[in-house]
XYZ file of C-alpha atoms in Angstrom:
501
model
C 13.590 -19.955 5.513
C 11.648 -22.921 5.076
C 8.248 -24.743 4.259
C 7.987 -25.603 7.857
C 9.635 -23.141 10.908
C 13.584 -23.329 11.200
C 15.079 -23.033 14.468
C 13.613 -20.062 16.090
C 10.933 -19.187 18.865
C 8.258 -19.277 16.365
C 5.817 -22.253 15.698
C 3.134 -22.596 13.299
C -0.151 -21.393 15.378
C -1.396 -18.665 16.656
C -0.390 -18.820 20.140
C 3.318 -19.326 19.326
C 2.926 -16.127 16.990
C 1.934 -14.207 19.570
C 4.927 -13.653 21.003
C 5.930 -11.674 18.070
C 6.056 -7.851 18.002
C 5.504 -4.992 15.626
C 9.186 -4.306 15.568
C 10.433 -0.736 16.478
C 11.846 0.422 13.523
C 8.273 0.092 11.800
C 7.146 2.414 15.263
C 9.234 4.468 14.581
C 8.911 5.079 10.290
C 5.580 6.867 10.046
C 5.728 7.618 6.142
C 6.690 5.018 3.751
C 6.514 4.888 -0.101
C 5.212 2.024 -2.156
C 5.817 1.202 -5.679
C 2.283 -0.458 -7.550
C 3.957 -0.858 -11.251
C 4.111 -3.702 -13.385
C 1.966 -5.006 -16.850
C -1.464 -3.298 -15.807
C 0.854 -0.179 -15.844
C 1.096 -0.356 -20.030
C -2.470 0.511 -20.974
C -2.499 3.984 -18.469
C -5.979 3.086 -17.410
C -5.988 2.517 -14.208
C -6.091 -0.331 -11.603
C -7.449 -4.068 -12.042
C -6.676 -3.723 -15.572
C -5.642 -6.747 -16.189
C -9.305 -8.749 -14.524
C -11.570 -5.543 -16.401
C -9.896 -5.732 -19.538
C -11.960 -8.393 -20.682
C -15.257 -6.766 -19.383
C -18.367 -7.557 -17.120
C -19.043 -11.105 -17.149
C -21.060 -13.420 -14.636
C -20.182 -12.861 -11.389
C -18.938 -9.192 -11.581
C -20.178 -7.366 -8.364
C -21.557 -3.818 -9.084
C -18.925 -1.853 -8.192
C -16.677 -3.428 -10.718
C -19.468 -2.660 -13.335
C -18.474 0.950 -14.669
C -14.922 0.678 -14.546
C -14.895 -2.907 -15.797
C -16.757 -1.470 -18.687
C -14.752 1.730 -19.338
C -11.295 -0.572 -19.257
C -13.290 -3.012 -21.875
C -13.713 -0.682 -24.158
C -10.329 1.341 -23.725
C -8.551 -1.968 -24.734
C -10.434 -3.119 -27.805
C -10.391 0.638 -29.361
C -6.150 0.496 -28.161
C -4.857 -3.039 -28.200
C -7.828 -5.442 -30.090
C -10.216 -8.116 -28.731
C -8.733 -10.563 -26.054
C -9.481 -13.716 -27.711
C -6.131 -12.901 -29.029
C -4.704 -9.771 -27.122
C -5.289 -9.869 -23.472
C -3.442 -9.679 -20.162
C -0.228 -12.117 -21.198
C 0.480 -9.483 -24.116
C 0.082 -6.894 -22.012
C 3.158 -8.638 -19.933
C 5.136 -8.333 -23.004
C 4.688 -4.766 -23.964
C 5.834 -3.580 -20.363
C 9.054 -2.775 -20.996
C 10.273 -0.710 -18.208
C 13.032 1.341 -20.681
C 13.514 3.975 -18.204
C 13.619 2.829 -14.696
C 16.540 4.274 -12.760
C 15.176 2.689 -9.232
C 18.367 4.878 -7.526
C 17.321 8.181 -8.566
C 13.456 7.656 -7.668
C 15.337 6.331 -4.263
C 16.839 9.477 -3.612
C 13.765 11.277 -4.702
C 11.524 8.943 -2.333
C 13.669 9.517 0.542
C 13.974 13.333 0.055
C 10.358 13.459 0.366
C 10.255 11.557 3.663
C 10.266 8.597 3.013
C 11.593 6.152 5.888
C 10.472 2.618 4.431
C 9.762 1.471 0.430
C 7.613 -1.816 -0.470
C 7.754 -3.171 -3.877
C 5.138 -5.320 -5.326
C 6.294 -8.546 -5.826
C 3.408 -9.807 -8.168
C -0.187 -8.101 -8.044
C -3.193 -9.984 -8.581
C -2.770 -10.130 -11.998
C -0.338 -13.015 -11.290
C 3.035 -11.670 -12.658
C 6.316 -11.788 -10.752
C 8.300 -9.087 -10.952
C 11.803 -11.369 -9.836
C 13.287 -14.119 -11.332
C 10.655 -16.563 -10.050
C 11.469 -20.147 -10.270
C 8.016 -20.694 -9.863
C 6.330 -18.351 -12.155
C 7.816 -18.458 -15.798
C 5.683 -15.461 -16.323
C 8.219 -13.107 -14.483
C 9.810 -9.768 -15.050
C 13.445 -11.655 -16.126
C 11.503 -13.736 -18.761
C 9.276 -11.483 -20.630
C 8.616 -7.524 -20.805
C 11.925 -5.712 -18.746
C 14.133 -8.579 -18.967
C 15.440 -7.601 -15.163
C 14.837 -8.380 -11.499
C 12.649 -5.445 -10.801
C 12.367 -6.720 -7.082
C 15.928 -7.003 -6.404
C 16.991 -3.615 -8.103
C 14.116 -2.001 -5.973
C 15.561 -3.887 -2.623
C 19.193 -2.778 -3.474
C 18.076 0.940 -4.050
C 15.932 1.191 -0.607
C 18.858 -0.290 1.410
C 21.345 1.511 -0.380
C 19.166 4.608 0.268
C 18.405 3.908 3.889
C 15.748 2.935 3.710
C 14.114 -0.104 4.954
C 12.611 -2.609 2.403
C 9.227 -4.329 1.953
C 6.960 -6.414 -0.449
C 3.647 -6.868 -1.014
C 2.001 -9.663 -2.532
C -1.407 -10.107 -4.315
C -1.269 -13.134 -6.392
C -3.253 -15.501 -4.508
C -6.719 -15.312 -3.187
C -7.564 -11.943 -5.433
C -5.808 -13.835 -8.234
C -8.309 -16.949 -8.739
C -11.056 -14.722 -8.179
C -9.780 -12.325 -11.044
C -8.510 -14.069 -13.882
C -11.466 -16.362 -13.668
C -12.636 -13.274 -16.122
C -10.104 -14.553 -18.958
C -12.206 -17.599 -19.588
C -15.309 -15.997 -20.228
C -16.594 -14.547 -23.908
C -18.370 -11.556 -25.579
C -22.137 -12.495 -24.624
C -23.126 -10.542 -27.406
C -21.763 -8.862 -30.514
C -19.896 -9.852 -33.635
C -17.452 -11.735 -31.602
C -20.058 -13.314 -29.316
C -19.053 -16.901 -28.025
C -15.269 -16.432 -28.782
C -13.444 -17.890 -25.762
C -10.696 -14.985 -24.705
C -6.947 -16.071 -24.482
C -7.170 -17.524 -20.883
C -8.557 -20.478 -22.808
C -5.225 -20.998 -25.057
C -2.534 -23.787 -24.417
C 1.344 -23.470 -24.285
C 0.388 -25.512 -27.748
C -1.173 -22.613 -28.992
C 1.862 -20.613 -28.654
C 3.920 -22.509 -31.296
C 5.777 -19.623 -33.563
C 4.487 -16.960 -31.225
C 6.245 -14.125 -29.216
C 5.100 -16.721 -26.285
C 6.224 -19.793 -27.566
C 7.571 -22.148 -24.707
C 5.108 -20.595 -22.279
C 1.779 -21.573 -20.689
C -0.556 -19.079 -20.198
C -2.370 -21.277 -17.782
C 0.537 -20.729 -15.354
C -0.433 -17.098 -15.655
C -4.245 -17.031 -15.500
C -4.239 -20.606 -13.335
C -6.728 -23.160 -14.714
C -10.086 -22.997 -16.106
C -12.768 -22.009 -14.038
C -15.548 -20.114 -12.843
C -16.597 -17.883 -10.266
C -16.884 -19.555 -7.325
C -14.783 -22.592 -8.163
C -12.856 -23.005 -4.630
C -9.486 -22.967 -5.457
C -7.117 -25.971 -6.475
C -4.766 -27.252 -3.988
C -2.040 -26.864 -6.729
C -2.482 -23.549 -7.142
C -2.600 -22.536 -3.918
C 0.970 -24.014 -2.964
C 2.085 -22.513 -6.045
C 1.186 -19.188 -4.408
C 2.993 -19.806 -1.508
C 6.157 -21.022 -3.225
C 5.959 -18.099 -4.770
C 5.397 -15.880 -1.003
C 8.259 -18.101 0.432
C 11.180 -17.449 -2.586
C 10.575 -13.855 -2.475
C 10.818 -13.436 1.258
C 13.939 -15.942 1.461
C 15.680 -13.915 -1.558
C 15.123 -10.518 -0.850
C 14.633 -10.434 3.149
C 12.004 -8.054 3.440
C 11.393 -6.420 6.745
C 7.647 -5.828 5.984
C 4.861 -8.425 3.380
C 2.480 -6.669 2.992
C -0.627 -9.408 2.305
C -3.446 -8.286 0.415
C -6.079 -10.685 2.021
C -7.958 -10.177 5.325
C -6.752 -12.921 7.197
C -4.024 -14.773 6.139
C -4.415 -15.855 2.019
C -6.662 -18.954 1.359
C -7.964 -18.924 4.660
C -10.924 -17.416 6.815
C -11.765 -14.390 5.474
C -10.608 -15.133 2.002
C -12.048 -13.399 -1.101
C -12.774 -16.506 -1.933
C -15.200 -18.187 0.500
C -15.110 -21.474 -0.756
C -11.797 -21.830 0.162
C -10.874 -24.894 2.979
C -8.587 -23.187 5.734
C -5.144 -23.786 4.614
C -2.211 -24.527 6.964
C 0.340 -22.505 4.791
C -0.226 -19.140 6.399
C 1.144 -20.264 9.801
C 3.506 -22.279 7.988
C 5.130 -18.879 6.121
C 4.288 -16.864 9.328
C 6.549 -18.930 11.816
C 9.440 -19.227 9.050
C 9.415 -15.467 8.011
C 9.830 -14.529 11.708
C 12.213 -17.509 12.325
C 14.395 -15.541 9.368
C 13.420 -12.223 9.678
C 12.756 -11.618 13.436
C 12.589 -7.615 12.860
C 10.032 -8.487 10.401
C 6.604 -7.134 9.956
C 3.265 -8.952 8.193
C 0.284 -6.895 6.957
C -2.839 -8.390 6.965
C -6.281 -6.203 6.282
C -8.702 -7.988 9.263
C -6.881 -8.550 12.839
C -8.335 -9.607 16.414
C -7.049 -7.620 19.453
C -5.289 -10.803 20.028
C -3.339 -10.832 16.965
C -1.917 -7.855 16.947
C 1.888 -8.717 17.514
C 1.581 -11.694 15.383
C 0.372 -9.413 12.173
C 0.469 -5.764 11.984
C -3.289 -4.463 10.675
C -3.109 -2.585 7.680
C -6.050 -0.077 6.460
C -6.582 0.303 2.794
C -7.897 3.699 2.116
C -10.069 4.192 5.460
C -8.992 6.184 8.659
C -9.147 5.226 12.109
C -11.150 7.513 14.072
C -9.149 7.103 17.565
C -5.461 6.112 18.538
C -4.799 2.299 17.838
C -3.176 0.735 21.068
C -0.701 -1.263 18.956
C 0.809 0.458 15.515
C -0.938 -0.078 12.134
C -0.442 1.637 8.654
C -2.773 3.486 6.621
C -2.146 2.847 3.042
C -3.568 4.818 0.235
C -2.644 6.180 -3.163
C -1.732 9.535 -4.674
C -3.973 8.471 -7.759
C -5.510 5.412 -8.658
C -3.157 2.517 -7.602
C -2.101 1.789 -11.160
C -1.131 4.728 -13.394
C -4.211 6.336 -14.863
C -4.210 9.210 -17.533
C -5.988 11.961 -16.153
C -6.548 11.240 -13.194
C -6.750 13.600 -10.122
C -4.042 13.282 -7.667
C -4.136 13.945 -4.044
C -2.269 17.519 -3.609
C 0.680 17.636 -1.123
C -1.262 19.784 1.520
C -3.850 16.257 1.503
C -1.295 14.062 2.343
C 0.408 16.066 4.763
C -3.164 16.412 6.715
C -3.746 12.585 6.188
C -0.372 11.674 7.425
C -0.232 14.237 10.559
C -3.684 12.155 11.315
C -2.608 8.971 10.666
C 0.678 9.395 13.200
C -1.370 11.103 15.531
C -3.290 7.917 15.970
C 0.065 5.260 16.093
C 0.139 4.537 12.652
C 2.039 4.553 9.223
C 0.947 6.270 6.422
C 2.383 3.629 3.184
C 1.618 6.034 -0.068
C 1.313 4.393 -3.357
C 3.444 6.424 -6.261
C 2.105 5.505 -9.766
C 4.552 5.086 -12.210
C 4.684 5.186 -16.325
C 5.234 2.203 -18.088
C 8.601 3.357 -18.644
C 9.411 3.672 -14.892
C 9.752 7.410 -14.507
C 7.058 9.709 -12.365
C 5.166 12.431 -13.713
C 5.479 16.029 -13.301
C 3.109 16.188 -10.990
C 3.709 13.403 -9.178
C 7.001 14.592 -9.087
C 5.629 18.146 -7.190
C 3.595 16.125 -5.043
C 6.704 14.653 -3.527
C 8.759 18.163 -3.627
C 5.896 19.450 -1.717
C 5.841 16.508 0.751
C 9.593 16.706 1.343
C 9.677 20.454 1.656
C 6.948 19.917 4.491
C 8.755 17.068 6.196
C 11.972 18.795 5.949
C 10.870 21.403 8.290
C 8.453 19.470 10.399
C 9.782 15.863 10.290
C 10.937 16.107 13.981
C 7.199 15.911 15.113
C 6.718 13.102 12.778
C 9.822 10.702 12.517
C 10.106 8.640 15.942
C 7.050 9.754 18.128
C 4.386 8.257 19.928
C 0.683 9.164 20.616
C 0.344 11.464 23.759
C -2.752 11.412 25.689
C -5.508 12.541 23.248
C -4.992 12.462 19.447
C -6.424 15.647 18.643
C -9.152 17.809 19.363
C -11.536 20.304 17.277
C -14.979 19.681 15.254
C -13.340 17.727 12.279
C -13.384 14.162 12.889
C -13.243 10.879 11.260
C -16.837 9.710 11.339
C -16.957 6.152 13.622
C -14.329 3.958 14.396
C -13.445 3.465 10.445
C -14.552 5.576 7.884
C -13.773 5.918 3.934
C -11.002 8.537 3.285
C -11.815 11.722 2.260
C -10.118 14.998 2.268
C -11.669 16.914 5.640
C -12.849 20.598 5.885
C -10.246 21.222 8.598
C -10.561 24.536 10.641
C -8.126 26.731 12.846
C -9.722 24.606 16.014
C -8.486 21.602 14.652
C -5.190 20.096 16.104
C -3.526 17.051 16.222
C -0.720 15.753 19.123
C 2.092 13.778 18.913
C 5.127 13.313 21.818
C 8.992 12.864 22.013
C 9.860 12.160 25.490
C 8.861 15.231 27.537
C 8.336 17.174 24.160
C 4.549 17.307 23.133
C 4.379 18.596 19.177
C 0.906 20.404 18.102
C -0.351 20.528 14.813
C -2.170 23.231 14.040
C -4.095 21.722 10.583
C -5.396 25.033 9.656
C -3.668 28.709 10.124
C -5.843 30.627 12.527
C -7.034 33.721 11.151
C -6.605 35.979 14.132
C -3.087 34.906 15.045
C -3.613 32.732 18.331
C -3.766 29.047 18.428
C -6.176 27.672 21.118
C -5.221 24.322 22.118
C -7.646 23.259 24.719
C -6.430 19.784 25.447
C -3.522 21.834 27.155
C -5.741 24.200 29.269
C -5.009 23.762 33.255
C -8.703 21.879 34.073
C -8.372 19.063 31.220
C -5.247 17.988 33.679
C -3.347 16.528 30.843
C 0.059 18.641 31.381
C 2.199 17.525 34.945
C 3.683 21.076 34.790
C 3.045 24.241 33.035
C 5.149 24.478 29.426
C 8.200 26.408 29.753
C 8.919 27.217 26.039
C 6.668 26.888 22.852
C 8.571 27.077 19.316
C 6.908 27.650 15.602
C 8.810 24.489 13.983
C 10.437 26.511 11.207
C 9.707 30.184 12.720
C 10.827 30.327 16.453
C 10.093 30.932 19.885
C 6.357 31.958 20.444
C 4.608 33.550 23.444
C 2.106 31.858 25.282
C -0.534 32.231 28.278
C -1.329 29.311 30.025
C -5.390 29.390 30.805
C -7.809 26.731 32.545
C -9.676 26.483 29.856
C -6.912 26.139 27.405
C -2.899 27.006 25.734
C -3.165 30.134 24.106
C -0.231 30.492 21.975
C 0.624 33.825 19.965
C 1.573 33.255 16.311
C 3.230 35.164 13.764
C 1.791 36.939 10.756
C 2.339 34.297 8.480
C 3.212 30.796 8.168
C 6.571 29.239 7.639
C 4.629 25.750 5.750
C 2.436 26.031 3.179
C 0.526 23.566 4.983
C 0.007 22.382 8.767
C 2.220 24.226 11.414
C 3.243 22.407 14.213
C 4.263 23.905 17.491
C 7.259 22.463 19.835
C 6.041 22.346 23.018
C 8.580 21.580 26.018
């Protein structure tokens, strides 16, 4: 893959793109796992570490305020001021001691998994290959290893197919701008932080021989547009990791394409480099998938739309994934994880609807999961085990679900919903139709009135219903809806899904 498209059907505009398809392996996935882990992982506090670390400064938008704070203080009371301790020693410290990326494979795929994405460098501008473009990388300081390519080797060895995501570009400038800002007030008031040293200042240092100005970019702030320099440094950067690792999805964290309309950073010019990558990506990797956050109807075979943390209310004509976090995205002491039974519901939705449910799994510093991260995943995998069939490999049918527990509007913040014995969700394998029945009804019949003779969804009536981990089930066939008899208890601990042929 090059700068410009190699030979391939794929030019650099849109309606050359177009052409392209979500490719059917990503149809058919449903569940991957994704792996948010690098420097901001060392301090256990939580995501954007590495911009809130240095605290609320001018142009910090209120929702950044109480975390940005909270982080502030957690790393002057654990690791000192950053005039002289701040993000690049952070990079240092991660050390990565126990990372066995085969084991957490098998554990990963046990649990369902059918696709992993690595980052390749979040926002806070560290790449976690051997970048020849970043000397702030996993190989030069902190691990000492190629946490991208052991990650890529484990997921294919596993099975599994293998993504990246990227974050260093757009999010970057508009971050690190914070590490060359100071204390407003205080003892230390006035004292530039360490985005303002030189590779100079590194002389007889743990750093020495490196710039921190190729990790925080140059001197700004907020609302500088971005340098032209920096920008193709970024997508250097995109273009060695896709050429060196083939990933079959990129995951972009921008909503367009990064540096262009749509950018976090409005005063960006539109830059041709997204089209650029796009057309030599597909050129190379023609099974390939790119994730962008903001897509037009038109679009939607030249980038697959991703949803960060919201849920569509409807089926999606086109696939899409969902992606979300069992915690915070970084590893955060104390903080409350989504339970098994949560995911389960949010990825029985999520499918229902044509899309892909990618699930962040925080990791310690050292590499390993928690305990109950671990039991998260047991509990996923014990579910998927049983009920995987309805899952793995099927399409939307007619309706997506039916009962009083809805996503509110067309897009709504994620939340865990009150669901209720009338709530069910549909998905279809040929001329099998799978129901999931997201709550156990109390009285031991599921009504599923999407099935009912007058809603003239069926072409004939069903002529055997299974319990997916139980066994065959009576049924009455009604006008006004499938009445299905269950047995005393369930065989999940969370939803039940019926095999309807």
């Amino acid at each position: 893959m090059s700068t410009t498209a190699r030979s391939g059907p794929y030019e650099a505009n849109w309606p050359s793109l177009r052409a392209h398809r979500v490719p059917e392996w990503f149809a058919d996935a449903k569940f991957g796992i994704w792996s948010h882990w690098g420097p901001q992982s060392v301090a256990m506090a939580g995501d954007w570490y590495a911009r809130h670390l240095y605290g609320p400064y001018e142009g910090t938008e209120d929702f950044e305020q109480k975390r940005s704070r909270r982080q502030a203080a957690h790393h002057r009371a654990h690791f000192g001021h950053p005039a002289r301790f701040g993000h690049k020693d952070l990079c240092r410290l991660w050390r990565a001691e126990r990372f066995d990326p085969e084991a957490l494979m098998d554990r990963f795929r046990r649990a369902g998994a059918r696709y992993f994405v690595s980052l390749a460098a979040h926002c806070d501008n560290f790449d976690l290959w051997d970048s020849t473009h970043q000397p702030w990388n996993a190989v030069n300081v902190g691990p000492r290893s190629d946490i991208v390519g052991r990650w890529a080797a484990a997921a294919r060895g596993a099975g599994l197919r293998f993504g990246v995501s990227m974050h260093a570009g757009s999010w970057t400038w508009r971050w690190l701008d914070a590490a060359f800002a100071a204390d407003a007030e205080g003892p230390r008031a006035g004292e530039p932080y360490d985005g303002h040293l030189t590779a100079e200042d590194g002389r007889g240092t743990w750093w020495d021989g490196l710039d921190p100005r190729a990790l925080y970019g140059p001197p700004r702030r907020p609302g500088d547009p971005p340098r032209a320099d920096f920008v193709d440094n970024y997508y250097a950067r995109l273009r060695e990791v896709t050429e060196r690792y083939a990933p079959e999805l990129v995951y972009l964290d921008d909503a367009r394409l990064p540096f262009d309309e749509g950018s976090v950073c409005p005063a960006a010019p539109p830059s041709p480099r997204g089209l650029e990558f796009l057309a030599a990506y597909y050129n190379a990797v023609p099974e390939g998938a790119v994730s962008v956050k903001t897509v037009p109807d038109e679009d939607r075979g030249a980038v697959l739309l991703d949803v960060e943390r919201h849920q569509l209310g409807g089926t999606d004509p086109a696939p899409w994934q969902y992606d979300t976090s069992i915690g915070d995205w970084f590893y955060s002491a104390g903080e409350r994880y989504k339970t098994a039974g949560e995911i389960v519901h949010l990825l029985v939705d999520t499918v229902s609807k044509n899309g892909c449910l990618l699930l962040n799994v925080p990791q310690l510093p050292d590499g390993t999961v928690d305990e109950e991260t671990g039991a998260v995943l047991d509990g996923i995998g014990g579910w998927t085990d049983t009920c995987g069939e309805a899952v793995f490999g099927t399409r939307p049918w007619h309706v997506h679900g039916e009962g009083p527990t809805r996503v509110d509007g067309a897009k709504a913040r994620e939340r865990s919903l009150p669901y209720t014995p009338r709530d069910v969700r549909f998905t279809r394998r040929g001329e099998t139709l799978y129901a999931f029945l997201m709550a156990w009804p109390a009285d031991g019949t599921a009504v599923l009135t999407s099935l009912g003779t007058d809603a003239g969804h069926l072409p004939r009536p069903p002529r055997r219903i299974a319990l997916l981990g139980g066994g065959p089930l009576p049924f009455d066939l009604r006008a006004d809806g499938l009445r299905v008899t269950l047995p005393p208890e369930p065989p999940t601990p969370y939803v039940q899904v019926l095999r309807i042929e």
